mmCIF file of C-alpha atoms and ligand atoms in Angstrom:
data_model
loop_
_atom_site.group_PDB
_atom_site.id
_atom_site.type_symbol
_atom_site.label_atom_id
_atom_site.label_comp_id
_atom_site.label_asym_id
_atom_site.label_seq_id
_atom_site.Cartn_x
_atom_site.Cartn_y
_atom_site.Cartn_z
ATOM 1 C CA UNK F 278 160.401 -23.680 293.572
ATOM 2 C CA UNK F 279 161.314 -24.863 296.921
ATOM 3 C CA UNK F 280 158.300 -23.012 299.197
ATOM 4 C CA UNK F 281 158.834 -21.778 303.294
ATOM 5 C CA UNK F 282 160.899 -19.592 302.084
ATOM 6 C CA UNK F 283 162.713 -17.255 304.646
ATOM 7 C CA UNK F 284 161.412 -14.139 303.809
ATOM 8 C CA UNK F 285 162.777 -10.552 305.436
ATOM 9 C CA UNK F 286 160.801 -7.480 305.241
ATOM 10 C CA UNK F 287 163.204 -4.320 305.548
ATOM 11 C CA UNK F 288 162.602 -0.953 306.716
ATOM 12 C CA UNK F 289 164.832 1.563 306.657
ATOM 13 C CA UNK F 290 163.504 4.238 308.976
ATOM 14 C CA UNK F 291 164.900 7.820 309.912
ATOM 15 C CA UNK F 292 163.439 9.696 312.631
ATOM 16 C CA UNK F 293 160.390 7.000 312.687
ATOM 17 C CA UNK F 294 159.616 6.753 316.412
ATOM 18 C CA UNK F 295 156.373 7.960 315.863
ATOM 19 C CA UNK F 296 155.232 5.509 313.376
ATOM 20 C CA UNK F 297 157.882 2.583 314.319
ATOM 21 C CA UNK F 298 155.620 1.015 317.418
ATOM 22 C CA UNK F 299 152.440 0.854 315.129
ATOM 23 C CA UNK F 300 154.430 -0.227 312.140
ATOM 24 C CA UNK F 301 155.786 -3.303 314.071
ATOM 25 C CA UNK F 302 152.759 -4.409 315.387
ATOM 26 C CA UNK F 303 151.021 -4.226 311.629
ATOM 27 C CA UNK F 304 154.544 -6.048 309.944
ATOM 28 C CA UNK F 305 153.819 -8.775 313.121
ATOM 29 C CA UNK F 306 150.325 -9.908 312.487
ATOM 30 C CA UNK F 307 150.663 -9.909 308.426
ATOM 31 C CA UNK F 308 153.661 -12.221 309.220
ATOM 32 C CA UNK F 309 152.179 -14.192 311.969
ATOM 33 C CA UNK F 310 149.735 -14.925 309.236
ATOM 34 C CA UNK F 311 151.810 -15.878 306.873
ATOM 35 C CA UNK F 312 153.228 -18.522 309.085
ATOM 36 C CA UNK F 313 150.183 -19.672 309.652
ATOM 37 C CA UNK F 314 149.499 -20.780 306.353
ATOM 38 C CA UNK F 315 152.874 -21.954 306.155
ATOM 39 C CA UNK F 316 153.919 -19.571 303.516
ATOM 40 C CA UNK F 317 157.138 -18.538 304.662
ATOM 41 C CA UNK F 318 160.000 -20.342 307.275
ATOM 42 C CA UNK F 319 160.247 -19.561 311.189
ATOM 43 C CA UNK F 320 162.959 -18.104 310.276
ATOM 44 C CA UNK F 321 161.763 -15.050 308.575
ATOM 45 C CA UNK F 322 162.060 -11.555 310.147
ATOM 46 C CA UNK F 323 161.512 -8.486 309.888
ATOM 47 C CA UNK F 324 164.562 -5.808 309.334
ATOM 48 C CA UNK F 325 164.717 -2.713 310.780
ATOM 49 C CA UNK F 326 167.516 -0.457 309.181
ATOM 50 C CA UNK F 327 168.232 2.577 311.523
ATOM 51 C CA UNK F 328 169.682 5.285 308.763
ATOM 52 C CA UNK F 329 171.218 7.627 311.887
ATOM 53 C CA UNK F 330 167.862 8.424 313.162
ATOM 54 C CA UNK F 331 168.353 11.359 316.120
ATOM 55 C CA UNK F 332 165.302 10.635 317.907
ATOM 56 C CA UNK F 333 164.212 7.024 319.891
ATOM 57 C CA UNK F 334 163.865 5.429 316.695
ATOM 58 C CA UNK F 335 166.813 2.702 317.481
ATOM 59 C CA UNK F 336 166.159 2.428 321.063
ATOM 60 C CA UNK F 337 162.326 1.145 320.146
ATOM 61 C CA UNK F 338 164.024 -1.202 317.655
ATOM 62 C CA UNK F 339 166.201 -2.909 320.199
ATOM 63 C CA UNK F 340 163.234 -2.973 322.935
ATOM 64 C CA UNK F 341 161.292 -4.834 319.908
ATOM 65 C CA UNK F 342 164.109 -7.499 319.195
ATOM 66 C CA UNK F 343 163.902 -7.986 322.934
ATOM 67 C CA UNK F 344 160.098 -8.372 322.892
ATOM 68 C CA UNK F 345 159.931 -10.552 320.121
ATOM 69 C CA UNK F 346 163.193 -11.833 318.444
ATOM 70 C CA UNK F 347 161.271 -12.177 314.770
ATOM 71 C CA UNK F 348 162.310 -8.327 315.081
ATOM 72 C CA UNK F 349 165.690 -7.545 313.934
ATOM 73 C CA UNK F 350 167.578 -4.282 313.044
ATOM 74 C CA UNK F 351 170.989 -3.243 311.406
ATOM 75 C CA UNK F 352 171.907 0.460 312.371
ATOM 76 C CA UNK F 353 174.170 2.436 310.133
ATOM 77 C CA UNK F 354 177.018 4.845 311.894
ATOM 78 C CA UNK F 355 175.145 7.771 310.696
ATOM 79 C CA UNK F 356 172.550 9.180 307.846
ATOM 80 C CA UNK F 357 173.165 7.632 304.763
ATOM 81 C CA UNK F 358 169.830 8.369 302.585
ATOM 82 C CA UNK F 359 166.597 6.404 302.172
ATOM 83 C CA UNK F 360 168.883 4.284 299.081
ATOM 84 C CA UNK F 361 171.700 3.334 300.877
ATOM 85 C CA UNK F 362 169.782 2.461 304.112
ATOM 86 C CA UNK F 363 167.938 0.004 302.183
ATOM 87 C CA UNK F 364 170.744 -1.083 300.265
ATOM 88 C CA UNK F 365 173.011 -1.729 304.051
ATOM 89 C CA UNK F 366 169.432 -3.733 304.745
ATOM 90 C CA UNK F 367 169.204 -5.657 301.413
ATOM 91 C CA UNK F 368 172.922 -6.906 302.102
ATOM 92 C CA UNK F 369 172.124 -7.790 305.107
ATOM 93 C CA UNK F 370 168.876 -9.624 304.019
ATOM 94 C CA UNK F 371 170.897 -11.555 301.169
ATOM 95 C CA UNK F 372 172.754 -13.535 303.941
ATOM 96 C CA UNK F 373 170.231 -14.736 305.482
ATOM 97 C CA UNK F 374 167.117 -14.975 304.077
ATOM 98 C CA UNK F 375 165.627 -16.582 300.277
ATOM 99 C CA UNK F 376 163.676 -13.438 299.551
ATOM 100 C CA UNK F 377 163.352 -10.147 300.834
ATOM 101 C CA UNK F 378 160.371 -7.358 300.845
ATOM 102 C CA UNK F 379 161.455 -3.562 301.200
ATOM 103 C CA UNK F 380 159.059 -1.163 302.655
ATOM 104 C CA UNK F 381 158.602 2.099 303.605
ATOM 105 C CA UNK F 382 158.245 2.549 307.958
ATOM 106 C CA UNK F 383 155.340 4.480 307.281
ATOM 107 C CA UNK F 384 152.590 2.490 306.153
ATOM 108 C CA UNK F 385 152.239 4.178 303.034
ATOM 109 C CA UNK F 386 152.784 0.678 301.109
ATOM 110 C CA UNK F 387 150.028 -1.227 301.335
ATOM 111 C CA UNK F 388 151.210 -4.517 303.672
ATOM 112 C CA UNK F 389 148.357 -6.724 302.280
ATOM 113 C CA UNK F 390 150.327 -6.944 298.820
ATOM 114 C CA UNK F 391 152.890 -8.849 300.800
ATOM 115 C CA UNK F 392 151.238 -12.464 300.627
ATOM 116 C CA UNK F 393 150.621 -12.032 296.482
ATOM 117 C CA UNK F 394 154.241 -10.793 296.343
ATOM 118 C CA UNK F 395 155.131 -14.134 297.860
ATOM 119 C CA UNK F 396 153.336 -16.268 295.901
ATOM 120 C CA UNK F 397 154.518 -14.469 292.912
ATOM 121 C CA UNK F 398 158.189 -15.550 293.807
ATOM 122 C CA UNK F 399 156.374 -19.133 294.170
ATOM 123 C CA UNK F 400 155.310 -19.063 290.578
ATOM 124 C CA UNK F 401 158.763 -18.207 289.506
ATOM 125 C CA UNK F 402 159.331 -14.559 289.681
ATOM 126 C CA UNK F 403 162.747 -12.891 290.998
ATOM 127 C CA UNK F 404 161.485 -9.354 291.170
ATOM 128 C CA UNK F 405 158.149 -8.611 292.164
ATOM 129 C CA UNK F 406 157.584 -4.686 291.745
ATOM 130 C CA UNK F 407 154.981 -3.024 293.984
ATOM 131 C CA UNK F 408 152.810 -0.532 291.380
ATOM 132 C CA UNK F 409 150.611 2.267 292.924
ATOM 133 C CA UNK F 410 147.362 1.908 291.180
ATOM 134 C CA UNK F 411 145.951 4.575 292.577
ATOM 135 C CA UNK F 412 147.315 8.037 294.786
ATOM 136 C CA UNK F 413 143.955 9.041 296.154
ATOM 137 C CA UNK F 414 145.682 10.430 299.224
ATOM 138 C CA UNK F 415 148.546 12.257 297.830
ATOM 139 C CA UNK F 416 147.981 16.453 297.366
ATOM 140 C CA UNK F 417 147.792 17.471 294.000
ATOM 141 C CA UNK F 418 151.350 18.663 294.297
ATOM 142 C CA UNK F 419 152.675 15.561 295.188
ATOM 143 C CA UNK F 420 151.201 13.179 292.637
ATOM 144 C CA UNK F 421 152.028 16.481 290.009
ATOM 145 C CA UNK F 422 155.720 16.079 290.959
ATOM 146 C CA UNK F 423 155.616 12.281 291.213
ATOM 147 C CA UNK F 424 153.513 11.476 287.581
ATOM 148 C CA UNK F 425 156.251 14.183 286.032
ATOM 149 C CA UNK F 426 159.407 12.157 287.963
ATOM 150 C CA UNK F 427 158.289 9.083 285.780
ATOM 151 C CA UNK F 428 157.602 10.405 282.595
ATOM 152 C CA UNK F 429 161.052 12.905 282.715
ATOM 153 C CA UNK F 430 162.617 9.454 283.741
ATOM 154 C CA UNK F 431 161.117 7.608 280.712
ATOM 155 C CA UNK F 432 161.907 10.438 278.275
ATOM 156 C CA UNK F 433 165.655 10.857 278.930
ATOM 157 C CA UNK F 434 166.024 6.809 278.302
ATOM 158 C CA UNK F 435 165.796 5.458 282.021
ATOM 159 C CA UNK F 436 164.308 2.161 282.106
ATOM 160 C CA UNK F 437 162.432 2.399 285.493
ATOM 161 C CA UNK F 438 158.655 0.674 286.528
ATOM 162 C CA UNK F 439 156.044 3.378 286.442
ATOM 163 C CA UNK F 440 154.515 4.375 289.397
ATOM 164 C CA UNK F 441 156.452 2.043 291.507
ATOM 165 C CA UNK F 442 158.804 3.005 294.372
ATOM 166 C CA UNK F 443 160.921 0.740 296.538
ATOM 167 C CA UNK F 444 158.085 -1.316 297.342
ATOM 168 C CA UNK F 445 159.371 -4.755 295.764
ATOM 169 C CA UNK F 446 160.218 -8.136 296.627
ATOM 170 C CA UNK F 447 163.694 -9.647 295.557
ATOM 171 C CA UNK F 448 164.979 -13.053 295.661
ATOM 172 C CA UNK F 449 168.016 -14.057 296.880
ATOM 173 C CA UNK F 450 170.016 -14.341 293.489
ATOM 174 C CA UNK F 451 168.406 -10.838 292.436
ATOM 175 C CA UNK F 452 170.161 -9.643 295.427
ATOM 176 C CA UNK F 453 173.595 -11.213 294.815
ATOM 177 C CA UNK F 454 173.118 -9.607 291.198
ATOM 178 C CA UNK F 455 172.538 -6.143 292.802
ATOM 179 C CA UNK F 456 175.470 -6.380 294.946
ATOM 180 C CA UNK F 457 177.764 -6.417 291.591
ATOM 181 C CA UNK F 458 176.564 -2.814 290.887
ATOM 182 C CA UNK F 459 179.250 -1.031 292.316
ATOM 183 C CA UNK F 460 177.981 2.711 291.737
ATOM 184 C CA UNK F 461 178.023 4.999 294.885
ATOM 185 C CA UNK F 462 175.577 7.208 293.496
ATOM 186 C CA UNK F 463 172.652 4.731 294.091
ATOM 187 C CA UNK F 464 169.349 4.788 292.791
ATOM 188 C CA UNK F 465 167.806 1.098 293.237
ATOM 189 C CA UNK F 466 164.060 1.700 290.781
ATOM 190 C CA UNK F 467 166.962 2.245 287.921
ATOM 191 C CA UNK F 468 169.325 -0.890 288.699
ATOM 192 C CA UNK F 469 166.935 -3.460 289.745
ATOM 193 C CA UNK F 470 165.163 -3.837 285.942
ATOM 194 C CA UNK F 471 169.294 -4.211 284.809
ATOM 195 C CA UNK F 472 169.771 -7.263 286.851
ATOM 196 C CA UNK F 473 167.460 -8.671 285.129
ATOM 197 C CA UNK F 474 165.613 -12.003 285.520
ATOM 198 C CA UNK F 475 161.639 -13.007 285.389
ATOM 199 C CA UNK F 476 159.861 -9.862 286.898
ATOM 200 C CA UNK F 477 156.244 -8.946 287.342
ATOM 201 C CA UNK F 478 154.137 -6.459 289.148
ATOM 202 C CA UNK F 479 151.367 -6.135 291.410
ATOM 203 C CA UNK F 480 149.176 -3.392 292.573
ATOM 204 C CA UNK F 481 148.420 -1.424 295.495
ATOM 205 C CA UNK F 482 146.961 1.594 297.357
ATOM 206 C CA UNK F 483 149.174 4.118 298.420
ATOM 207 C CA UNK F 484 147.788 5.223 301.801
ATOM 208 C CA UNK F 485 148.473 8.422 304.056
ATOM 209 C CA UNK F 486 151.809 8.948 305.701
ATOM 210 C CA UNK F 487 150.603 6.927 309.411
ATOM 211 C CA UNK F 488 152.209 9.884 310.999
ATOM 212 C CA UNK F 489 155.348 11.906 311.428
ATOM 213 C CA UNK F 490 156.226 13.842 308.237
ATOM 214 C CA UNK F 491 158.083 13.464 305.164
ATOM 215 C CA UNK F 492 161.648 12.864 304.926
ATOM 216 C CA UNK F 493 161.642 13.851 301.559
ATOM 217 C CA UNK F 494 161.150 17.621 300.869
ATOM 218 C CA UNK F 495 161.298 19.071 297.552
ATOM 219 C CA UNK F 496 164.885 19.604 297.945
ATOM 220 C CA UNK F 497 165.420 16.041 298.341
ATOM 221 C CA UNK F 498 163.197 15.023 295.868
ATOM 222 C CA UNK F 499 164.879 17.412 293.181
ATOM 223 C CA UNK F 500 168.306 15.869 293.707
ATOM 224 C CA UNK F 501 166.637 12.472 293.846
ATOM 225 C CA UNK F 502 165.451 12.918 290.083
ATOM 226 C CA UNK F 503 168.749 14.329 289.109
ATOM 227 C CA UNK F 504 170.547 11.356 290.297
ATOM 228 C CA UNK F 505 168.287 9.354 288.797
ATOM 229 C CA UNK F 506 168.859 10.732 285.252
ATOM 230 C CA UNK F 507 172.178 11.551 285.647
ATOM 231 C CA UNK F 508 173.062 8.371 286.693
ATOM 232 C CA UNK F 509 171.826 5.846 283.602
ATOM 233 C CA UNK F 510 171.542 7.872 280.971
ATOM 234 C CA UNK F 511 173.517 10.987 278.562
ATOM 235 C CA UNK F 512 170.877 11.360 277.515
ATOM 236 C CA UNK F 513 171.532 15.269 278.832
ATOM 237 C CA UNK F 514 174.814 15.538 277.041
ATOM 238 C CA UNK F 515 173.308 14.728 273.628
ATOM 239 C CA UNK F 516 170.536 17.130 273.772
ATOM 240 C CA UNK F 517 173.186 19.862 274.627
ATOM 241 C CA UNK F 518 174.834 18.714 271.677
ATOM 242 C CA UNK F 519 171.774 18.613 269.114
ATOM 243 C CA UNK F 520 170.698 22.284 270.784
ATOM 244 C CA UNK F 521 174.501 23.994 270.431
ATOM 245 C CA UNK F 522 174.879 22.582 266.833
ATOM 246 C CA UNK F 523 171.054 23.841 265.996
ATOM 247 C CA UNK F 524 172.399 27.366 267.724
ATOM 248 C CA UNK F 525 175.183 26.941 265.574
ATOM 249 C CA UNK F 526 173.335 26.766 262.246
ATOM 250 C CA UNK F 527 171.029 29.597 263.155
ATOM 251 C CA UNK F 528 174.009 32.080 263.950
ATOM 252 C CA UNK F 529 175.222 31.158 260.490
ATOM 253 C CA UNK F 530 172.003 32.387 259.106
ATOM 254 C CA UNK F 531 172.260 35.432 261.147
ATOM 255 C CA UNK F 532 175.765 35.785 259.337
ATOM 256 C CA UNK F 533 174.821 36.187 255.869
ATOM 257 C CA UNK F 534 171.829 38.213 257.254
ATOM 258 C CA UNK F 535 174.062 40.403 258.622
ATOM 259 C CA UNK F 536 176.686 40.598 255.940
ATOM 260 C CA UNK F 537 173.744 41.272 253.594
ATOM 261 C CA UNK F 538 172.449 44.663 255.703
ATOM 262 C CA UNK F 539 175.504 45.524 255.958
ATOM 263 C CA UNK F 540 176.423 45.459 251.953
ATOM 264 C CA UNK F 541 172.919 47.758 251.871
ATOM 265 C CA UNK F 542 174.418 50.398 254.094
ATOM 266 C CA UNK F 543 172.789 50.083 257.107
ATOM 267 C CA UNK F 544 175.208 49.932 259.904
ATOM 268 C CA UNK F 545 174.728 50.885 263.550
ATOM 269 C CA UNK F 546 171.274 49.470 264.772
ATOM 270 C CA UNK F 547 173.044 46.719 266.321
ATOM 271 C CA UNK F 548 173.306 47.234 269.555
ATOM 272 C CA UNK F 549 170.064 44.704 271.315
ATOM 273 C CA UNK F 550 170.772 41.748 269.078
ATOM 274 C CA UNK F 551 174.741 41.388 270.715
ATOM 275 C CA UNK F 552 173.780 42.321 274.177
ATOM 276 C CA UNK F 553 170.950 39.742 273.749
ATOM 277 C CA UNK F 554 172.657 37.085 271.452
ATOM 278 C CA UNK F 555 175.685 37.830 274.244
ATOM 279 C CA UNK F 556 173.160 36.555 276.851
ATOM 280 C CA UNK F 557 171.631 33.494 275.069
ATOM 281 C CA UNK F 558 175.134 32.299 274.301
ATOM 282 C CA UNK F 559 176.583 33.129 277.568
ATOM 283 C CA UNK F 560 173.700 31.540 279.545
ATOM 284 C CA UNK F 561 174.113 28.214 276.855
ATOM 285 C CA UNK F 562 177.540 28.064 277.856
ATOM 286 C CA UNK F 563 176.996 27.958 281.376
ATOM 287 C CA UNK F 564 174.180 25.387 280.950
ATOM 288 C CA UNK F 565 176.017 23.536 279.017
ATOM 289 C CA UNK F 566 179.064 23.359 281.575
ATOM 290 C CA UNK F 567 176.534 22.559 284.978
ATOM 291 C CA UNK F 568 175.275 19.560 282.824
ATOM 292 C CA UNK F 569 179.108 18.329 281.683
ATOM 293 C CA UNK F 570 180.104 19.344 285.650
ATOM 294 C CA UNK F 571 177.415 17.084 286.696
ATOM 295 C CA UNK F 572 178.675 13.844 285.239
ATOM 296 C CA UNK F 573 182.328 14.796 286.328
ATOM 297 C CA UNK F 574 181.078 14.916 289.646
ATOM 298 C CA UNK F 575 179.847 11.445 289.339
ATOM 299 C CA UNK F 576 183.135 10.371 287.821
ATOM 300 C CA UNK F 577 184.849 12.180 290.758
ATOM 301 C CA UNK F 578 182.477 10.202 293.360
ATOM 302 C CA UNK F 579 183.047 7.006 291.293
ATOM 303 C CA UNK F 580 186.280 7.118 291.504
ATOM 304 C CA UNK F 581 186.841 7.740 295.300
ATOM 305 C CA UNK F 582 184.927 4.043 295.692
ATOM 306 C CA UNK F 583 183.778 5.533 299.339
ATOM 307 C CA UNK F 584 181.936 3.076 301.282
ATOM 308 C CA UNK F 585 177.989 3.224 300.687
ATOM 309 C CA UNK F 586 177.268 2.861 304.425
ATOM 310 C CA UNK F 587 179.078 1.222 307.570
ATOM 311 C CA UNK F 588 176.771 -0.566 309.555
ATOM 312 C CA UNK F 589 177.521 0.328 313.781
ATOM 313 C CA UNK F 590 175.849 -2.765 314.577
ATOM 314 C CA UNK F 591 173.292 -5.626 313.697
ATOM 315 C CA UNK F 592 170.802 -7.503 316.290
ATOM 316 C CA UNK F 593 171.607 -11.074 316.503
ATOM 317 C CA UNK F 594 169.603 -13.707 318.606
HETATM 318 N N1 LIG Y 133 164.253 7.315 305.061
HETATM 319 C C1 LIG Y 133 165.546 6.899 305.425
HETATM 320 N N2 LIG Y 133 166.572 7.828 305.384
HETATM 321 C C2 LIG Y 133 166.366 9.126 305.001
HETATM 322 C C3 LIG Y 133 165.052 9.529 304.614
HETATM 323 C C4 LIG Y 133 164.024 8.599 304.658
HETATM 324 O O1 LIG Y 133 165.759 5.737 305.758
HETATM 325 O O2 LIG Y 133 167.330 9.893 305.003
HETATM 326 C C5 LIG Y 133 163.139 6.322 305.107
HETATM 327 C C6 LIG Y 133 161.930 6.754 305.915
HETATM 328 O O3 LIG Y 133 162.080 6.445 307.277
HETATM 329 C C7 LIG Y 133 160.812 5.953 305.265
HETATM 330 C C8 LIG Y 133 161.272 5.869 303.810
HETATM 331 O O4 LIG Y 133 162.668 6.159 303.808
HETATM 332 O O5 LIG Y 133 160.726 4.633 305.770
HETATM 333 C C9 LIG Y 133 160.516 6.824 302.902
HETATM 334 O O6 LIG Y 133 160.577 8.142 303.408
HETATM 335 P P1 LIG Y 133 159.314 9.108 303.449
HETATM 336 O O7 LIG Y 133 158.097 8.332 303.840
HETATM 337 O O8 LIG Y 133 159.650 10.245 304.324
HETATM 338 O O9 LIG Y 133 159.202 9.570 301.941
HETATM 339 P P2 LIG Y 133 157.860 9.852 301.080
HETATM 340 O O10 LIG Y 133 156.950 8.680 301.289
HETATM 341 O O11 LIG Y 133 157.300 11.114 301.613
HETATM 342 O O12 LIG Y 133 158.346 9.960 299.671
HETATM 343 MG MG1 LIG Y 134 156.370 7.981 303.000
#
């Protein structure tokens, strides 16, 4: 493989003004050290994708590409979600550059994985996936909701990298094979392992937020997993299936059971097994429909084929 590759690292950042200034001058040095040892091309860059941030977060991207013109930035017409953002930044990446790195603004990947992600491309590899080896700095509540993301994932049949996020390198034809996925509702750690192509993994450190907080409440992180699963996988829709048939079976018993009392001449005591067998059923039912409703609301989205993102503009030397 061909090496000086041009190599773009992209960040999408919303509301990152706080960490953006910090973040550039860290992304700087690990490249400017990288072209030292003539690892990547001159040309590489680094990718700012402004998701409709509200605060200066844009304004300190364009001072940056002023400052120093390896700095770079798309910025979307609005807030489009952490996915899309990097997905407007990916396509933007694939035009220009051999390989691309995506990274959180914040610091919280480890940057010193980039040079081994690099070389890994050298020996061959399309997809390099950065894996967390260790979440020392997340609460407990975080790395309880996290671990459980991955292992619901795994058990309802999603084929996703454990413990990795949207830290990961991609070569150019890995790119070109993502932009074939047409889906709008997007969830990159579940489409990447489908385009296939060598992959391999290495590890990092998952530091603190730098500063700011969050953009990804509980709320968010909720829908996140339900997109995920909803997305590749009916999985859902069988296990309603297997549960109302099993229901099924055991009101038959309860049939003959009843017929049986009844032949004996024991009517009336009735009444709490229908209210409550009027409540299990009912509250199946409406389980049953939210999960169906959720995959017609995909369907629905699917089919309107709305634009992922619109980008307002892109910084050009
Ligand atoms: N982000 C984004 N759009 C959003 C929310 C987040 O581009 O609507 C970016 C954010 O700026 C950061 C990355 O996605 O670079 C991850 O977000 P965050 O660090 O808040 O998530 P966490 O690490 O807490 O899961
Ligand atoms: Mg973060």
């Amino acid at each position: 493989m061909e090496k000086h590759a041009v190599l773009y690292l992209v960040v999408p950042c919303y509301n990152e003004e706080e960490v953006l200034p910090e973040t550039a001058r860290q992304l700087l040095s690990k490249m400017e050290s990288m072209l030292a040892r003539e690892l990547i091309s001159q040309k590489s860059k680094i990718l700012f994708v402004n998701d409709g941030s509200r605060d200066k977060t844009w304004e300190i991207i364009e001072r940056l590409h002023t400052e120093n013109p390896i700095y770079t930035g798309v910025k979307l017409s609005r807030n489009k979600g952490h996915q899309n953002a990097l997905l407007a930044g990916l396509m933007t990446a694939k035009e220009r550059a051999d390989i691309a790195i995506s990274l959180d603004a914040d610091l919280q990947d480890d940057v010193n994985v980039i040079d081994k992600m690099v070389e890994q491309y050298y020996q061959g590899f399309d997809v390099v996936y950065g894996v967390r080896s260790a979440r020392k700095t997340d609460t407990f509540f975080k790395k309880f909701t996290a671990q459980g993301f991955y292992k619901l994932m795994k058990a309802m049949g999603v084929d996703i990298v454990y413990n990795h996020a949207d830290y990961r390198l991609m070569s150019r034809r890995a790119m070109e094979g993502l932009e074939e996925f047409q889906e709008v509702n997007l969830f990159l750690r579940g489409i990447v392992p489908l385009i296939g192509y060598a992959s391999t993994t290495v590890s990092y450190e998952r530091h603190e937020r730098f500063a700011g907080e969050s953009k990804y409440p509980l709320k968010k992180m909720l829908s996140f997993a339900t997109d995920g699963i909803t997305s590749f996988s009916i999985k859902p829709i069988r296990m309603i299936t297997v549960f109302g048939f099993f229901i099924f079976v055991v009101s038959l018993i309860m049939l003959v059971y009843s017929l049986v009392v009844h032949s004996m001449g024991h009517t009336v005591w009735g009444w709490t097994s229908t209210i409550v067998s009027i409540w299990a059923i009912g509250g199946l039912q409406l389980l049953a429909i939210g999960v169906v409703g959720e995959y017609i609301g995909k369907i629905y989205l699917e089919t309107k084929n709305r634009p992922k993102y619109i980008i307002e503009k892109v910084l050009e030397e």
